[in-house]
mmCIF file of C-alpha atoms in Angstrom:
data_model
loop_
_atom_site.group_PDB
_atom_site.id
_atom_site.type_symbol
_atom_site.label_atom_id
_atom_site.label_comp_id
_atom_site.label_asym_id
_atom_site.label_seq_id
_atom_site.Cartn_x
_atom_site.Cartn_y
_atom_site.Cartn_z
ATOM 1 C CA MET M 275 2.021 -63.935 60.919
ATOM 2 C CA THR M 276 -0.742 -66.441 61.473
ATOM 3 C CA ASP M 277 -1.612 -65.733 65.114
ATOM 4 C CA GLU M 278 -3.455 -62.540 66.035
ATOM 5 C CA PHE M 279 -1.097 -59.874 67.357
ATOM 6 C CA ILE M 280 -2.787 -57.626 69.917
ATOM 7 C CA ILE M 281 -1.204 -54.403 71.140
ATOM 8 C CA LYS M 282 -2.272 -52.721 74.358
ATOM 9 C CA SER M 283 -1.049 -49.904 76.539
ATOM 10 C CA LEU M 284 0.493 -51.118 79.798
ATOM 11 C CA SER M 285 0.565 -49.432 83.200
ATOM 12 C CA ALA M 286 -0.244 -52.105 85.818
ATOM 13 C CA LEU M 287 2.582 -53.325 88.022
ATOM 14 C CA GLU M 288 2.113 -56.951 86.947
ATOM 15 C CA ASP M 289 2.271 -56.023 83.254
ATOM 16 C CA LEU M 290 5.426 -53.974 83.755
ATOM 17 C CA GLN M 291 7.044 -56.834 85.674
ATOM 18 C CA GLU M 292 6.311 -59.047 82.661
ATOM 19 C CA VAL M 293 7.892 -56.399 80.413
ATOM 20 C CA GLN M 294 10.962 -56.427 82.633
ATOM 21 C CA ARG M 295 11.307 -60.217 82.294
ATOM 22 C CA LEU M 296 11.120 -59.948 78.506
ATOM 23 C CA GLU M 297 13.617 -57.081 78.547
ATOM 24 C CA ALA M 298 16.099 -59.218 80.514
ATOM 25 C CA LEU M 299 15.636 -62.131 78.111
ATOM 26 C CA VAL M 300 16.090 -60.053 74.951
ATOM 27 C CA TRP M 301 18.702 -57.522 75.999
ATOM 28 C CA GLY M 302 20.545 -59.406 78.771
ATOM 29 C CA MET M 303 21.359 -56.279 80.746
ATOM 30 C CA ASP M 304 20.077 -54.381 83.749
ATOM 31 C CA CYS M 305 16.396 -53.625 83.235
ATOM 32 C CA VAL M 306 14.746 -50.234 83.345
ATOM 33 C CA PRO M 307 13.436 -50.035 86.931
ATOM 34 C CA ILE M 308 9.691 -50.507 87.227
ATOM 35 C CA HIS M 309 9.369 -47.329 89.295
ATOM 36 C CA GLN M 310 10.769 -45.481 86.258
ATOM 37 C CA THR M 311 8.384 -47.045 83.736
ATOM 38 C CA ILE M 312 5.371 -46.457 86.009
ATOM 39 C CA THR M 313 6.386 -42.830 86.518
ATOM 40 C CA ALA M 314 6.928 -42.339 82.783
ATOM 41 C CA VAL M 315 3.534 -43.853 81.907
ATOM 42 C CA LYS M 316 1.794 -41.617 84.450
ATOM 43 C CA ASN M 317 3.529 -38.553 83.013
ATOM 44 C CA GLY M 318 3.101 -38.765 79.258
ATOM 45 C CA GLY M 319 5.194 -41.837 78.416
ATOM 46 C CA LEU M 320 4.151 -45.109 76.829
ATOM 47 C CA VAL M 321 4.708 -48.779 77.384
ATOM 48 C CA LEU M 322 2.964 -50.809 74.714
ATOM 49 C CA GLY M 323 2.851 -54.578 74.895
ATOM 50 C CA GLY M 324 2.368 -56.937 71.970
ATOM 51 C CA TYR M 325 0.593 -60.217 72.695
ATOM 52 C CA ILE M 326 -0.015 -63.460 70.866
ATOM 53 C CA ASN M 327 -2.418 -65.923 72.481
ATOM 54 C CA GLY M 328 -2.273 -63.901 75.719
ATOM 55 C CA GLN M 329 1.531 -64.058 75.944
ATOM 56 C CA LEU M 330 3.666 -60.927 75.907
ATOM 57 C CA ILE M 331 6.050 -61.328 72.965
ATOM 58 C CA GLY M 332 7.143 -57.715 72.506
ATOM 59 C CA PHE M 333 7.078 -54.230 73.963
ATOM 60 C CA GLN M 334 8.148 -50.681 73.346
ATOM 61 C CA TYR M 335 8.998 -48.142 76.041
ATOM 62 C CA SER M 336 9.125 -44.382 75.552
ATOM 63 C CA PHE M 337 9.144 -41.377 77.853
ATOM 64 C CA PRO M 338 8.502 -37.644 77.466
ATOM 65 C CA GLY M 339 11.324 -35.295 76.538
ATOM 66 C CA PHE M 340 11.577 -31.537 76.423
ATOM 67 C CA LYS M 341 13.907 -29.277 74.443
ATOM 68 C CA ASP M 342 13.777 -25.642 73.386
ATOM 69 C CA GLY M 343 10.300 -25.189 74.854
ATOM 70 C CA LYS M 344 8.790 -28.174 73.051
ATOM 71 C CA GLY M 345 7.688 -31.558 74.348
ATOM 72 C CA TYR M 346 8.269 -34.756 72.395
ATOM 73 C CA LEU M 347 8.357 -38.520 72.945
ATOM 74 C CA CYS M 348 11.696 -40.300 73.413
ATOM 75 C CA SER M 349 11.474 -43.857 72.110
ATOM 76 C CA HIS M 350 13.956 -45.706 74.282
ATOM 77 C CA MET M 351 13.492 -49.447 73.956
ATOM 78 C CA LEU M 352 11.893 -52.098 71.795
ATOM 79 C CA ALA M 353 12.150 -55.819 72.420
ATOM 80 C CA ILE M 354 10.675 -58.835 70.660
ATOM 81 C CA HIS M 355 10.967 -62.345 72.080
ATOM 82 C CA PRO M 356 13.658 -64.242 70.130
ATOM 83 C CA ALA M 357 11.105 -66.813 68.901
ATOM 84 C CA HIS M 358 9.111 -64.011 67.248
ATOM 85 C CA GLN M 359 11.820 -61.754 65.834
ATOM 86 C CA LYS M 360 11.999 -60.807 62.147
ATOM 87 C CA LYS M 361 8.257 -61.260 61.662
ATOM 88 C CA GLY M 362 7.263 -57.584 61.555
ATOM 89 C CA TYR M 363 6.053 -57.276 65.145
ATOM 90 C CA GLY M 364 8.578 -54.555 66.018
ATOM 91 C CA ARG M 365 7.334 -52.421 63.152
ATOM 92 C CA LEU M 366 3.725 -52.918 64.285
ATOM 93 C CA LEU M 367 4.650 -51.791 67.799
ATOM 94 C CA LYS M 368 6.393 -48.707 66.419
ATOM 95 C CA LEU M 369 3.350 -47.831 64.288
ATOM 96 C CA ALA M 370 1.097 -48.219 67.342
ATOM 97 C CA GLN M 371 3.523 -46.013 69.267
ATOM 98 C CA LYS M 372 3.087 -43.330 66.611
ATOM 99 C CA GLU M 373 -0.705 -43.510 66.869
ATOM 100 C CA GLU M 374 -0.650 -43.313 70.667
ATOM 101 C CA ALA M 375 1.844 -40.444 70.566
ATOM 102 C CA LEU M 376 -0.456 -38.493 68.248
ATOM 103 C CA LYS M 377 -3.396 -39.117 70.618
ATOM 104 C CA LYS M 378 -1.302 -37.677 73.461
ATOM 105 C CA GLY M 379 -0.535 -34.577 71.398
ATOM 106 C CA TYR M 380 3.056 -35.347 70.399
ATOM 107 C CA ASP M 381 4.164 -34.439 66.897
ATOM 108 C CA LEU M 382 7.740 -35.670 67.287
ATOM 109 C CA ILE M 383 9.252 -38.973 68.375
ATOM 110 C CA THR M 384 12.996 -39.365 68.752
ATOM 111 C CA TRP M 385 14.661 -42.726 69.214
ATOM 112 C CA THR M 386 17.878 -44.365 70.198
ATOM 113 C CA TYR M 387 19.441 -47.492 68.806
ATOM 114 C CA ASP M 388 22.718 -49.310 69.005
ATOM 115 C CA PRO M 389 24.518 -48.742 65.677
ATOM 116 C CA LEU M 390 26.097 -52.184 66.076
ATOM 117 C CA GLU M 391 22.606 -53.730 65.996
ATOM 118 C CA SER M 392 21.903 -53.575 62.262
ATOM 119 C CA VAL M 393 18.343 -54.895 62.654
ATOM 120 C CA ASN M 394 17.480 -51.942 64.920
ATOM 121 C CA ALA M 395 19.159 -49.428 62.630
ATOM 122 C CA ASN M 396 17.304 -50.843 59.624
ATOM 123 C CA LEU M 397 13.946 -50.595 61.418
ATOM 124 C CA ASN M 398 14.495 -47.053 62.703
ATOM 125 C CA ILE M 399 16.151 -45.568 59.642
ATOM 126 C CA GLY M 400 15.200 -47.795 56.732
ATOM 127 C CA LYS M 401 11.573 -48.648 57.534
ATOM 128 C CA LEU M 402 10.333 -45.869 59.791
#
């Protein structure tokens, strides 16, 4: 990693539209609606964007969950632009997610991943 990787919390409509474009590029499926991500961010969720030279190259999206009287953070999606994958940026976003979750008072993060996506399984189970 030679370029500086900057992570920031996102909540502005324009930023979330940019996240949606990256989501479509990486995952090639229907995107999480912006009204959902805005609502999640305003109610305890997180959207963190990772930037290199001012360009969004990755993001993570998580929303609050609640079970058995306890709140936690549900880590739902991570995406890294194909040109920047396998360089450690996903792990950096997940570590930043942990720090932000702790600041919000969460002591548990759950996550989902596609078991057919071995890179995601390795990150979530092997590295985190």
